[in-house]
Amino acid sequence: MKNKKSNLLVIVPVTRLYGKELNLRNWILKVSSPEISVLLVHDLQDSITSNVLRKIILEASNPRIQMIEGTYNSPGLARNEGIGFLESEWMWFVDADDLPQIDEGLAIIEKADPDTEVLIGDYSINFSKSSSKQPTMTHLHSLESVAMNPGMWRMIFRSNSIGQTKFTNHKMGEDQLFLLRFGIFQRRVKFFNTPIYDYFKNVDGQLTSRRDNIVEIMGVISETFIIFEKASGGTKKLIGIMLVRQLITFLKNSSFGETIRVLRKTPNKISILRMKNILIFIYSLILVCRYKLECND
């Protein structure tokens, strides 16, 4: 049975969480506002995680915290299952191993303009195997910063703006494709200094650390190429930045043999970079390299 419409729905895809549930439990137990609903979408890959999630929900004793289960085999398809399951004015996609600051997220919603479609907050990066914590990246209040760091976990979407936009089944980079299909660079966006998210890096089992998912990112790169070619003006430059970062991620995490095999299968993708796009692509590459040097990323 669906709850009464809430102001904010937090959708959390979860899989194989046993032994790594501390962050999820910590923030779930703090949810108290009747304006917030939480939907845990469990991608069934083991039997233990289901029991862990049920215990957390039981401990929270909050009727607005619910769970659905199914076999989705990707975080994107799990999120799709959550979209529309509960009605809300705003929607926030967060990861199960991070720490969203729920009250702060609700606070920036209260400051949103009536026509704003996406709210983008501040965030920090935590390194799970050390006590270090890195504050927000530079150039936060710009679409260029979104292209450089397209972490959708720091974005809260007005639900009716999402429309028919869906996530793909890619296990890596599916969030970037969602943002591109959504047209993030043409949307009415509002930035906030308010920290709303603690992102954790180097988490055991994190998708970005699995080599078998790195090769799969070529499917994301292929679609990004097509979107890049069709774009124009400043939007093309921003998509170019995302494209360059995707390529760097693939090359950095793939062996030479993997790179050659993938390129042999996709020779037509490089041809998409027609001469008129070369300069924009090079410009994006320079921006990314400069950014990585400044941030030591």
PDB file of C-alpha atoms in Angstrom:
ATOM      1  CA  MET A   1       0.000   0.000   0.000  1.00  0.00           C
ATOM      2  CA  LYS A   2       1.405   3.381  -0.970  1.00  0.00           C
ATOM      3  CA  ASN A   3       1.961   6.078   1.623  1.00  0.00           C
ATOM      4  CA  LYS A   4       0.588   9.581   1.453  1.00  0.00           C
ATOM      5  CA  LYS A   5       2.668  11.723  -0.887  1.00  0.00           C
ATOM      6  CA  SER A   6       5.876  12.942   0.792  1.00  0.00           C
ATOM      7  CA  ASN A   7       8.020  15.951   0.009  1.00  0.00           C
ATOM      8  CA  LEU A   8      11.195  13.902  -0.535  1.00  0.00           C
ATOM      9  CA  LEU A   9      11.657  10.290  -1.604  1.00  0.00           C
ATOM     10  CA  VAL A  10      15.132   8.825  -1.067  1.00  0.00           C
ATOM     11  CA  ILE A  11      15.777   5.825  -3.333  1.00  0.00           C
ATOM     12  CA  VAL A  12      18.615   3.506  -2.299  1.00  0.00           C
ATOM     13  CA  PRO A  13      19.675   0.542  -4.489  1.00  0.00           C
ATOM     14  CA  VAL A  14      21.187  -2.138  -2.256  1.00  0.00           C
ATOM     15  CA  THR A  15      23.027  -5.363  -2.984  1.00  0.00           C
ATOM     16  CA  ARG A  16      25.517  -7.561  -1.080  1.00  0.00           C
ATOM     17  CA  LEU A  17      25.558  -5.186   1.887  1.00  0.00           C
ATOM     18  CA  TYR A  18      26.231  -7.728   4.649  1.00  0.00           C
ATOM     19  CA  GLY A  19      29.110  -6.479   6.828  1.00  0.00           C
ATOM     20  CA  LYS A  20      29.002  -3.000   5.233  1.00  0.00           C
ATOM     21  CA  GLU A  21      25.664  -1.776   6.558  1.00  0.00           C
ATOM     22  CA  LEU A  22      26.974   0.660   9.206  1.00  0.00           C
ATOM     23  CA  ASN A  23      26.515   3.861   7.159  1.00  0.00           C
ATOM     24  CA  LEU A  24      23.072   2.872   5.925  1.00  0.00           C
ATOM     25  CA  ARG A  25      21.918   1.971   9.426  1.00  0.00           C
ATOM     26  CA  ASN A  26      23.292   5.209  10.894  1.00  0.00           C
ATOM     27  CA  TRP A  27      21.332   7.564   8.661  1.00  0.00           C
ATOM     28  CA  ILE A  28      18.215   5.415   8.358  1.00  0.00           C
ATOM     29  CA  LEU A  29      17.728   5.462  12.135  1.00  0.00           C
ATOM     30  CA  LYS A  30      17.926   9.281  12.109  1.00  0.00           C
ATOM     31  CA  VAL A  31      15.076   9.761   9.619  1.00  0.00           C
ATOM     32  CA  SER A  32      12.193  11.260  11.567  1.00  0.00           C
ATOM     33  CA  SER A  33      10.518  13.942   9.462  1.00  0.00           C
ATOM     34  CA  PRO A  34       7.088  12.998   8.028  1.00  0.00           C
ATOM     35  CA  GLU A  35       8.195  14.885   4.893  1.00  0.00           C
ATOM     36  CA  ILE A  36      10.696  12.123   4.036  1.00  0.00           C
ATOM     37  CA  SER A  37      10.125   8.624   2.659  1.00  0.00           C
ATOM     38  CA  VAL A  38      12.910   6.098   2.083  1.00  0.00           C
ATOM     39  CA  LEU A  39      12.706   3.214  -0.383  1.00  0.00           C
ATOM     40  CA  LEU A  40      15.369   0.509  -0.191  1.00  0.00           C
ATOM     41  CA  VAL A  41      15.463  -1.405  -3.480  1.00  0.00           C
ATOM     42  CA  HIS A  42      17.203  -4.699  -2.772  1.00  0.00           C
ATOM     43  CA  ASP A  43      18.836  -6.303  -5.805  1.00  0.00           C
ATOM     44  CA  LEU A  44      18.789  -9.922  -4.655  1.00  0.00           C
ATOM     45  CA  GLN A  45      22.266 -11.422  -4.937  1.00  0.00           C
ATOM     46  CA  ASP A  46      22.455 -13.140  -1.540  1.00  0.00           C
ATOM     47  CA  SER A  47      20.082 -14.142   1.263  1.00  0.00           C
ATOM     48  CA  ILE A  48      21.893 -12.452   4.150  1.00  0.00           C
ATOM     49  CA  THR A  49      21.455  -8.847   2.949  1.00  0.00           C
ATOM     50  CA  SER A  50      17.677  -9.234   2.978  1.00  0.00           C
ATOM     51  CA  ASN A  51      17.745 -10.130   6.680  1.00  0.00           C
ATOM     52  CA  VAL A  52      20.106  -7.239   7.436  1.00  0.00           C
ATOM     53  CA  LEU A  53      17.784  -4.732   5.751  1.00  0.00           C
ATOM     54  CA  ARG A  54      14.691  -6.094   7.510  1.00  0.00           C
ATOM     55  CA  LYS A  55      16.423  -5.718  10.873  1.00  0.00           C
ATOM     56  CA  ILE A  56      17.344  -2.102  10.095  1.00  0.00           C
ATOM     57  CA  ILE A  57      13.769  -1.303   9.051  1.00  0.00           C
ATOM     58  CA  LEU A  58      12.396  -3.001  12.160  1.00  0.00           C
ATOM     59  CA  GLU A  59      14.786  -1.056  14.365  1.00  0.00           C
ATOM     60  CA  ALA A  60      13.874   2.227  12.663  1.00  0.00           C
ATOM     61  CA  SER A  61      10.162   1.544  13.278  1.00  0.00           C
ATOM     62  CA  ASN A  62       9.200   4.183  10.717  1.00  0.00           C
ATOM     63  CA  PRO A  63       6.300   3.413   8.350  1.00  0.00           C
ATOM     64  CA  ARG A  64       7.830   5.713   5.734  1.00  0.00           C
ATOM     65  CA  ILE A  65      10.884   3.455   5.391  1.00  0.00           C
ATOM     66  CA  GLN A  66      10.079   0.588   3.043  1.00  0.00           C
ATOM     67  CA  MET A  67      11.848  -2.109   1.053  1.00  0.00           C
ATOM     68  CA  ILE A  68      11.128  -3.849  -2.222  1.00  0.00           C
ATOM     69  CA  GLU A  69      13.143  -6.767  -3.611  1.00  0.00           C
ATOM     70  CA  GLY A  70      13.847  -8.241  -7.008  1.00  0.00           C
ATOM     71  CA  THR A  71      16.649  -9.451  -9.251  1.00  0.00           C
ATOM     72  CA  TYR A  72      17.800  -6.422 -11.249  1.00  0.00           C
ATOM     73  CA  ASN A  73      21.539  -7.127 -11.696  1.00  0.00           C
ATOM     74  CA  SER A  74      22.418  -3.428 -11.857  1.00  0.00           C
ATOM     75  CA  PRO A  75      21.949  -0.336  -9.671  1.00  0.00           C
ATOM     76  CA  GLY A  76      20.290   1.520 -12.548  1.00  0.00           C
ATOM     77  CA  LEU A  77      17.504  -1.021 -13.054  1.00  0.00           C
ATOM     78  CA  ALA A  78      16.977  -1.134  -9.300  1.00  0.00           C
ATOM     79  CA  ARG A  79      16.508   2.654  -9.284  1.00  0.00           C
ATOM     80  CA  ASN A  80      14.038   2.368 -12.172  1.00  0.00           C
ATOM     81  CA  GLU A  81      11.960   0.032 -10.028  1.00  0.00           C
ATOM     82  CA  GLY A  82      11.880   2.668  -7.303  1.00  0.00           C
ATOM     83  CA  ILE A  83      10.853   5.570  -9.556  1.00  0.00           C
ATOM     84  CA  GLY A  84       7.116   5.982  -9.293  1.00  0.00           C
ATOM     85  CA  PHE A  85       6.713   3.366  -6.564  1.00  0.00           C
ATOM     86  CA  LEU A  86       5.987   6.104  -4.029  1.00  0.00           C
ATOM     87  CA  GLU A  87       4.750   9.585  -4.853  1.00  0.00           C
ATOM     88  CA  SER A  88       6.882  12.571  -3.877  1.00  0.00           C
ATOM     89  CA  GLU A  89       7.592  16.104  -5.006  1.00  0.00           C
ATOM     90  CA  TRP A  90      11.374  15.539  -4.938  1.00  0.00           C
ATOM     91  CA  MET A  91      13.558  12.487  -5.540  1.00  0.00           C
ATOM     92  CA  TRP A  92      17.079  11.741  -4.310  1.00  0.00           C
ATOM     93  CA  PHE A  93      19.162   8.762  -5.502  1.00  0.00           C
ATOM     94  CA  VAL A  94      21.781   7.794  -2.906  1.00  0.00           C
ATOM     95  CA  ASP A  95      24.204   4.891  -2.562  1.00  0.00           C
ATOM     96  CA  ALA A  96      23.917   2.344   0.247  1.00  0.00           C
ATOM     97  CA  ASP A  97      27.531   2.677   1.421  1.00  0.00           C
ATOM     98  CA  ASP A  98      27.518   6.489   1.782  1.00  0.00           C
ATOM     99  CA  LEU A  99      26.084   8.986   4.266  1.00  0.00           C
ATOM    100  CA  PRO A 100      23.449  11.366   2.893  1.00  0.00           C
ATOM    101  CA  GLN A 101      22.653  14.252   5.220  1.00  0.00           C
ATOM    102  CA  ILE A 102      18.890  13.888   5.013  1.00  0.00           C
ATOM    103  CA  ASP A 103      17.854  16.899   7.093  1.00  0.00           C
ATOM    104  CA  GLU A 104      20.170  19.153   5.099  1.00  0.00           C
ATOM    105  CA  GLY A 105      18.698  17.794   1.880  1.00  0.00           C
ATOM    106  CA  LEU A 106      15.237  18.654   3.117  1.00  0.00           C
ATOM    107  CA  ALA A 107      16.478  22.121   4.120  1.00  0.00           C
ATOM    108  CA  ILE A 108      17.632  23.013   0.595  1.00  0.00           C
ATOM    109  CA  ILE A 109      14.323  21.777  -0.802  1.00  0.00           C
ATOM    110  CA  GLU A 110      12.594  24.349   1.370  1.00  0.00           C
ATOM    111  CA  LYS A 111      14.745  27.049  -0.283  1.00  0.00           C
ATOM    112  CA  ALA A 112      14.047  25.908  -3.851  1.00  0.00           C
ATOM    113  CA  ASP A 113      12.476  28.274  -6.347  1.00  0.00           C
ATOM    114  CA  PRO A 114       9.141  27.144  -7.834  1.00  0.00           C
ATOM    115  CA  ASP A 115      10.654  26.536 -11.278  1.00  0.00           C
ATOM    116  CA  THR A 116      13.885  24.823 -10.126  1.00  0.00           C
ATOM    117  CA  GLU A 117      14.260  21.276 -11.459  1.00  0.00           C
ATOM    118  CA  VAL A 118      17.514  20.134  -9.825  1.00  0.00           C
ATOM    119  CA  LEU A 119      19.122  21.093  -6.509  1.00  0.00           C
ATOM    120  CA  ILE A 120      22.873  20.494  -6.220  1.00  0.00           C
ATOM    121  CA  GLY A 121      24.471  20.549  -2.781  1.00  0.00           C
ATOM    122  CA  ASP A 122      27.922  20.488  -1.277  1.00  0.00           C
ATOM    123  CA  TYR A 123      29.662  17.197  -0.407  1.00  0.00           C
ATOM    124  CA  SER A 124      32.799  15.683   1.063  1.00  0.00           C
ATOM    125  CA  ILE A 125      34.864  12.639   0.129  1.00  0.00           C
ATOM    126  CA  ASN A 126      35.808  10.119   2.809  1.00  0.00           C
ATOM    127  CA  PHE A 127      38.475   7.463   2.392  1.00  0.00           C
ATOM    128  CA  SER A 128      37.093   4.374   4.100  1.00  0.00           C
ATOM    129  CA  LYS A 129      40.468   2.817   4.919  1.00  0.00           C
ATOM    130  CA  SER A 130      41.826   5.946   6.587  1.00  0.00           C
ATOM    131  CA  SER A 131      40.586   8.776   8.764  1.00  0.00           C
ATOM    132  CA  SER A 132      41.144  11.422   6.087  1.00  0.00           C
ATOM    133  CA  LYS A 133      38.305  13.492   4.717  1.00  0.00           C
ATOM    134  CA  GLN A 134      38.496  15.676   1.624  1.00  0.00           C
ATOM    135  CA  PRO A 135      36.211  18.715   1.418  1.00  0.00           C
ATOM    136  CA  THR A 136      34.163  19.704  -1.582  1.00  0.00           C
ATOM    137  CA  MET A 137      35.845  20.063  -4.962  1.00  0.00           C
ATOM    138  CA  THR A 138      36.534  23.516  -6.375  1.00  0.00           C
ATOM    139  CA  HIS A 139      34.186  25.307  -8.818  1.00  0.00           C
ATOM    140  CA  LEU A 140      31.176  23.808  -7.065  1.00  0.00           C
ATOM    141  CA  HIS A 141      28.693  26.371  -8.339  1.00  0.00           C
ATOM    142  CA  SER A 142      29.041  25.757 -12.049  1.00  0.00           C
ATOM    143  CA  LEU A 143      27.847  23.297 -14.653  1.00  0.00           C
ATOM    144  CA  GLU A 144      31.508  22.677 -15.442  1.00  0.00           C
ATOM    145  CA  SER A 145      31.890  21.257 -11.925  1.00  0.00           C
ATOM    146  CA  VAL A 146      28.965  18.928 -12.655  1.00  0.00           C
ATOM    147  CA  ALA A 147      30.694  17.727 -15.831  1.00  0.00           C
ATOM    148  CA  MET A 148      33.938  17.176 -13.904  1.00  0.00           C
ATOM    149  CA  ASN A 149      32.200  15.404 -11.023  1.00  0.00           C
ATOM    150  CA  PRO A 150      28.818  14.086 -12.216  1.00  0.00           C
ATOM    151  CA  GLY A 151      27.978  12.468  -8.895  1.00  0.00           C
ATOM    152  CA  MET A 152      24.203  12.384  -8.950  1.00  0.00           C
ATOM    153  CA  TRP A 153      24.144  11.562  -5.226  1.00  0.00           C
ATOM    154  CA  ARG A 154      24.587  15.297  -4.530  1.00  0.00           C
ATOM    155  CA  MET A 155      21.583  16.155  -6.721  1.00  0.00           C
ATOM    156  CA  ILE A 156      17.930  16.238  -5.717  1.00  0.00           C
ATOM    157  CA  PHE A 157      15.470  16.094  -8.624  1.00  0.00           C
ATOM    158  CA  ARG A 158      11.977  17.497  -8.869  1.00  0.00           C
ATOM    159  CA  SER A 159      10.052  14.303  -9.569  1.00  0.00           C
ATOM    160  CA  ASN A 160       7.889  15.619 -12.399  1.00  0.00           C
ATOM    161  CA  SER A 161      10.990  16.774 -14.298  1.00  0.00           C
ATOM    162  CA  ILE A 162      12.284  13.200 -14.639  1.00  0.00           C
ATOM    163  CA  GLY A 163       9.405  12.187 -16.909  1.00  0.00           C
ATOM    164  CA  GLN A 164      10.273   9.069 -18.914  1.00  0.00           C
ATOM    165  CA  THR A 165      14.012   9.275 -18.285  1.00  0.00           C
ATOM    166  CA  LYS A 166      15.298   5.870 -17.212  1.00  0.00           C
ATOM    167  CA  PHE A 167      18.571   4.332 -16.096  1.00  0.00           C
ATOM    168  CA  THR A 168      20.333   1.774 -18.289  1.00  0.00           C
ATOM    169  CA  ASN A 169      21.475  -1.667 -17.120  1.00  0.00           C
ATOM    170  CA  HIS A 170      25.178  -0.736 -17.117  1.00  0.00           C
ATOM    171  CA  LYS A 171      26.853  -1.558 -13.815  1.00  0.00           C
ATOM    172  CA  MET A 172      29.168   1.455 -14.095  1.00  0.00           C
ATOM    173  CA  GLY A 173      28.515   4.913 -15.546  1.00  0.00           C
ATOM    174  CA  GLU A 174      24.740   4.393 -15.656  1.00  0.00           C
ATOM    175  CA  ASP A 175      24.286   7.510 -13.503  1.00  0.00           C
ATOM    176  CA  GLN A 176      26.176   9.628 -16.050  1.00  0.00           C
ATOM    177  CA  LEU A 177      24.014   8.347 -18.903  1.00  0.00           C
ATOM    178  CA  PHE A 178      20.920   9.148 -16.863  1.00  0.00           C
ATOM    179  CA  LEU A 179      22.124  12.740 -16.395  1.00  0.00           C
ATOM    180  CA  LEU A 180      22.867  13.086 -20.110  1.00  0.00           C
ATOM    181  CA  ARG A 181      19.508  11.620 -21.149  1.00  0.00           C
ATOM    182  CA  PHE A 182      17.832  13.876 -18.592  1.00  0.00           C
ATOM    183  CA  GLY A 183      19.618  16.843 -20.178  1.00  0.00           C
ATOM    184  CA  ILE A 184      21.224  18.070 -16.962  1.00  0.00           C
ATOM    185  CA  PHE A 185      23.043  20.936 -18.716  1.00  0.00           C
ATOM    186  CA  GLN A 186      19.808  22.394 -20.092  1.00  0.00           C
ATOM    187  CA  ARG A 187      17.827  22.111 -16.857  1.00  0.00           C
ATOM    188  CA  ARG A 188      16.994  24.784 -14.293  1.00  0.00           C
ATOM    189  CA  VAL A 189      19.606  24.054 -11.648  1.00  0.00           C
ATOM    190  CA  LYS A 190      20.234  25.724  -8.291  1.00  0.00           C
ATOM    191  CA  PHE A 191      23.464  25.277  -6.314  1.00  0.00           C
ATOM    192  CA  PHE A 192      23.801  25.340  -2.530  1.00  0.00           C
ATOM    193  CA  ASN A 193      26.777  25.587  -0.167  1.00  0.00           C
ATOM    194  CA  THR A 194      24.977  23.262   2.240  1.00  0.00           C
ATOM    195  CA  PRO A 195      26.822  19.916   2.678  1.00  0.00           C
ATOM    196  CA  ILE A 196      24.276  17.213   1.926  1.00  0.00           C
ATOM    197  CA  TYR A 197      26.403  14.125   1.246  1.00  0.00           C
ATOM    198  CA  ASP A 198      29.440  12.191   2.500  1.00  0.00           C
ATOM    199  CA  TYR A 199      30.805  10.036  -0.324  1.00  0.00           C
ATOM    200  CA  PHE A 200      33.017   7.081   0.631  1.00  0.00           C
ATOM    201  CA  LYS A 201      35.860   5.908  -1.619  1.00  0.00           C
ATOM    202  CA  ASN A 202      37.813   2.635  -1.513  1.00  0.00           C
ATOM    203  CA  VAL A 203      34.886   0.693  -0.091  1.00  0.00           C
ATOM    204  CA  ASP A 204      35.367  -3.072  -0.409  1.00  0.00           C
ATOM    205  CA  GLY A 205      33.278  -4.372  -3.305  1.00  0.00           C
ATOM    206  CA  GLN A 206      32.551  -0.885  -4.664  1.00  0.00           C
ATOM    207  CA  LEU A 207      31.514  -1.177  -8.324  1.00  0.00           C
ATOM    208  CA  THR A 208      34.201   1.250  -9.489  1.00  0.00           C
ATOM    209  CA  SER A 209      36.859  -1.069  -8.038  1.00  0.00           C
ATOM    210  CA  ARG A 210      35.800  -4.153 -10.009  1.00  0.00           C
ATOM    211  CA  ARG A 211      37.764  -4.715 -13.214  1.00  0.00           C
ATOM    212  CA  ASP A 212      34.954  -6.662 -14.894  1.00  0.00           C
ATOM    213  CA  ASN A 213      32.798  -3.525 -14.809  1.00  0.00           C
ATOM    214  CA  ILE A 214      35.516  -1.295 -16.285  1.00  0.00           C
ATOM    215  CA  VAL A 215      35.248  -2.911 -19.725  1.00  0.00           C
ATOM    216  CA  GLU A 216      31.484  -2.420 -19.596  1.00  0.00           C
ATOM    217  CA  ILE A 217      31.963   1.359 -19.415  1.00  0.00           C
ATOM    218  CA  MET A 218      32.694   1.300 -23.166  1.00  0.00           C
ATOM    219  CA  GLY A 219      28.952   0.946 -23.711  1.00  0.00           C
ATOM    220  CA  VAL A 220      28.470   4.157 -21.746  1.00  0.00           C
ATOM    221  CA  ILE A 221      31.258   5.854 -23.700  1.00  0.00           C
ATOM    222  CA  SER A 222      29.646   4.834 -26.994  1.00  0.00           C
ATOM    223  CA  GLU A 223      26.341   6.475 -26.100  1.00  0.00           C
ATOM    224  CA  THR A 224      28.098   9.533 -24.698  1.00  0.00           C
ATOM    225  CA  PHE A 225      29.907   9.901 -28.043  1.00  0.00           C
ATOM    226  CA  ILE A 226      26.567  10.011 -29.845  1.00  0.00           C
ATOM    227  CA  ILE A 227      25.108  12.551 -27.421  1.00  0.00           C
ATOM    228  CA  PHE A 228      28.292  14.624 -27.751  1.00  0.00           C
ATOM    229  CA  GLU A 229      28.025  14.749 -31.530  1.00  0.00           C
ATOM    230  CA  LYS A 230      24.377  15.847 -31.452  1.00  0.00           C
ATOM    231  CA  ALA A 231      24.955  18.588 -28.869  1.00  0.00           C
ATOM    232  CA  SER A 232      25.889  22.183 -29.669  1.00  0.00           C
ATOM    233  CA  GLY A 233      27.477  25.248 -28.129  1.00  0.00           C
ATOM    234  CA  GLY A 234      28.412  25.234 -24.474  1.00  0.00           C
ATOM    235  CA  THR A 235      26.547  21.983 -23.878  1.00  0.00           C
ATOM    236  CA  LYS A 236      28.879  20.156 -26.269  1.00  0.00           C
ATOM    237  CA  LYS A 237      31.902  21.353 -24.274  1.00  0.00           C
ATOM    238  CA  LEU A 238      30.396  20.099 -21.022  1.00  0.00           C
ATOM    239  CA  ILE A 239      29.524  16.707 -22.500  1.00  0.00           C
ATOM    240  CA  GLY A 240      33.053  16.612 -23.917  1.00  0.00           C
ATOM    241  CA  ILE A 241      34.410  16.909 -20.381  1.00  0.00           C
ATOM    242  CA  MET A 242      32.314  13.939 -19.264  1.00  0.00           C
ATOM    243  CA  LEU A 243      33.427  11.961 -22.309  1.00  0.00           C
ATOM    244  CA  VAL A 244      37.106  12.633 -21.636  1.00  0.00           C
ATOM    245  CA  ARG A 245      36.752  11.579 -18.011  1.00  0.00           C
ATOM    246  CA  GLN A 246      35.032   8.350 -19.047  1.00  0.00           C
ATOM    247  CA  LEU A 247      37.836   7.556 -21.475  1.00  0.00           C
ATOM    248  CA  ILE A 248      40.479   8.272 -18.835  1.00  0.00           C
ATOM    249  CA  THR A 249      38.690   5.983 -16.356  1.00  0.00           C
ATOM    250  CA  PHE A 250      38.620   3.188 -18.918  1.00  0.00           C
ATOM    251  CA  LEU A 251      42.246   3.569 -19.985  1.00  0.00           C
ATOM    252  CA  LYS A 252      43.505   3.914 -16.414  1.00  0.00           C
ATOM    253  CA  ASN A 253      41.798   0.749 -15.214  1.00  0.00           C
ATOM    254  CA  SER A 254      42.144  -1.506 -18.258  1.00  0.00           C
ATOM    255  CA  SER A 255      45.068  -3.587 -19.403  1.00  0.00           C
ATOM    256  CA  PHE A 256      46.656  -2.910 -22.782  1.00  0.00           C
ATOM    257  CA  GLY A 257      45.112  -6.118 -24.146  1.00  0.00           C
ATOM    258  CA  GLU A 258      41.626  -5.133 -22.972  1.00  0.00           C
ATOM    259  CA  THR A 259      41.976  -1.715 -24.576  1.00  0.00           C
ATOM    260  CA  ILE A 260      43.003  -3.195 -27.930  1.00  0.00           C
ATOM    261  CA  ARG A 261      40.161  -5.754 -27.877  1.00  0.00           C
ATOM    262  CA  VAL A 262      37.539  -3.103 -27.145  1.00  0.00           C
ATOM    263  CA  LEU A 263      38.848  -0.685 -29.784  1.00  0.00           C
ATOM    264  CA  ARG A 264      38.819  -3.445 -32.425  1.00  0.00           C
ATOM    265  CA  LYS A 265      35.133  -4.048 -31.697  1.00  0.00           C
ATOM    266  CA  THR A 266      34.211  -0.366 -31.878  1.00  0.00           C
ATOM    267  CA  PRO A 267      36.219   1.310 -34.668  1.00  0.00           C
ATOM    268  CA  ASN A 268      33.212   3.384 -35.763  1.00  0.00           C
ATOM    269  CA  LYS A 269      32.984   5.172 -32.414  1.00  0.00           C
ATOM    270  CA  ILE A 270      36.163   7.142 -33.007  1.00  0.00           C
ATOM    271  CA  SER A 271      34.847   8.296 -36.394  1.00  0.00           C
ATOM    272  CA  ILE A 272      32.095  10.175 -34.577  1.00  0.00           C
ATOM    273  CA  LEU A 273      34.733  12.759 -33.719  1.00  0.00           C
ATOM    274  CA  ARG A 274      34.450  14.655 -36.967  1.00  0.00           C
ATOM    275  CA  MET A 275      36.829  17.483 -37.656  1.00  0.00           C
ATOM    276  CA  LYS A 276      34.370  20.104 -36.389  1.00  0.00           C
ATOM    277  CA  ASN A 277      34.382  18.417 -32.989  1.00  0.00           C
ATOM    278  CA  ILE A 278      38.118  17.860 -32.632  1.00  0.00           C
ATOM    279  CA  LEU A 279      38.890  21.282 -31.175  1.00  0.00           C
ATOM    280  CA  ILE A 280      36.093  21.011 -28.620  1.00  0.00           C
ATOM    281  CA  PHE A 281      37.308  17.552 -27.622  1.00  0.00           C
ATOM    282  CA  ILE A 282      40.877  18.818 -27.213  1.00  0.00           C
ATOM    283  CA  TYR A 283      39.600  21.796 -25.201  1.00  0.00           C
ATOM    284  CA  SER A 284      37.736  19.402 -22.894  1.00  0.00           C
ATOM    285  CA  LEU A 285      40.832  17.242 -22.532  1.00  0.00           C
ATOM    286  CA  ILE A 286      42.917  20.261 -21.477  1.00  0.00           C
ATOM    287  CA  LEU A 287      40.307  21.275 -18.890  1.00  0.00           C
ATOM    288  CA  VAL A 288      40.179  17.766 -17.425  1.00  0.00           C
ATOM    289  CA  CYS A 289      43.980  17.489 -17.244  1.00  0.00           C
ATOM    290  CA  ARG A 290      44.234  20.883 -15.563  1.00  0.00           C
ATOM    291  CA  TYR A 291      41.529  19.921 -13.097  1.00  0.00           C
ATOM    292  CA  LYS A 292      43.183  16.602 -12.250  1.00  0.00           C
ATOM    293  CA  LEU A 293      46.501  18.353 -11.632  1.00  0.00           C
ATOM    294  CA  GLU A 294      44.893  20.981  -9.382  1.00  0.00           C
ATOM    295  CA  CYS A 295      42.935  18.423  -7.371  1.00  0.00           C
ATOM    296  CA  ASN A 296      45.527  15.634  -7.523  1.00  0.00           C
ATOM    297  CA  ASP A 297      42.698  13.391  -8.698  1.00  0.00           C
TER     298      ASP A 297
END
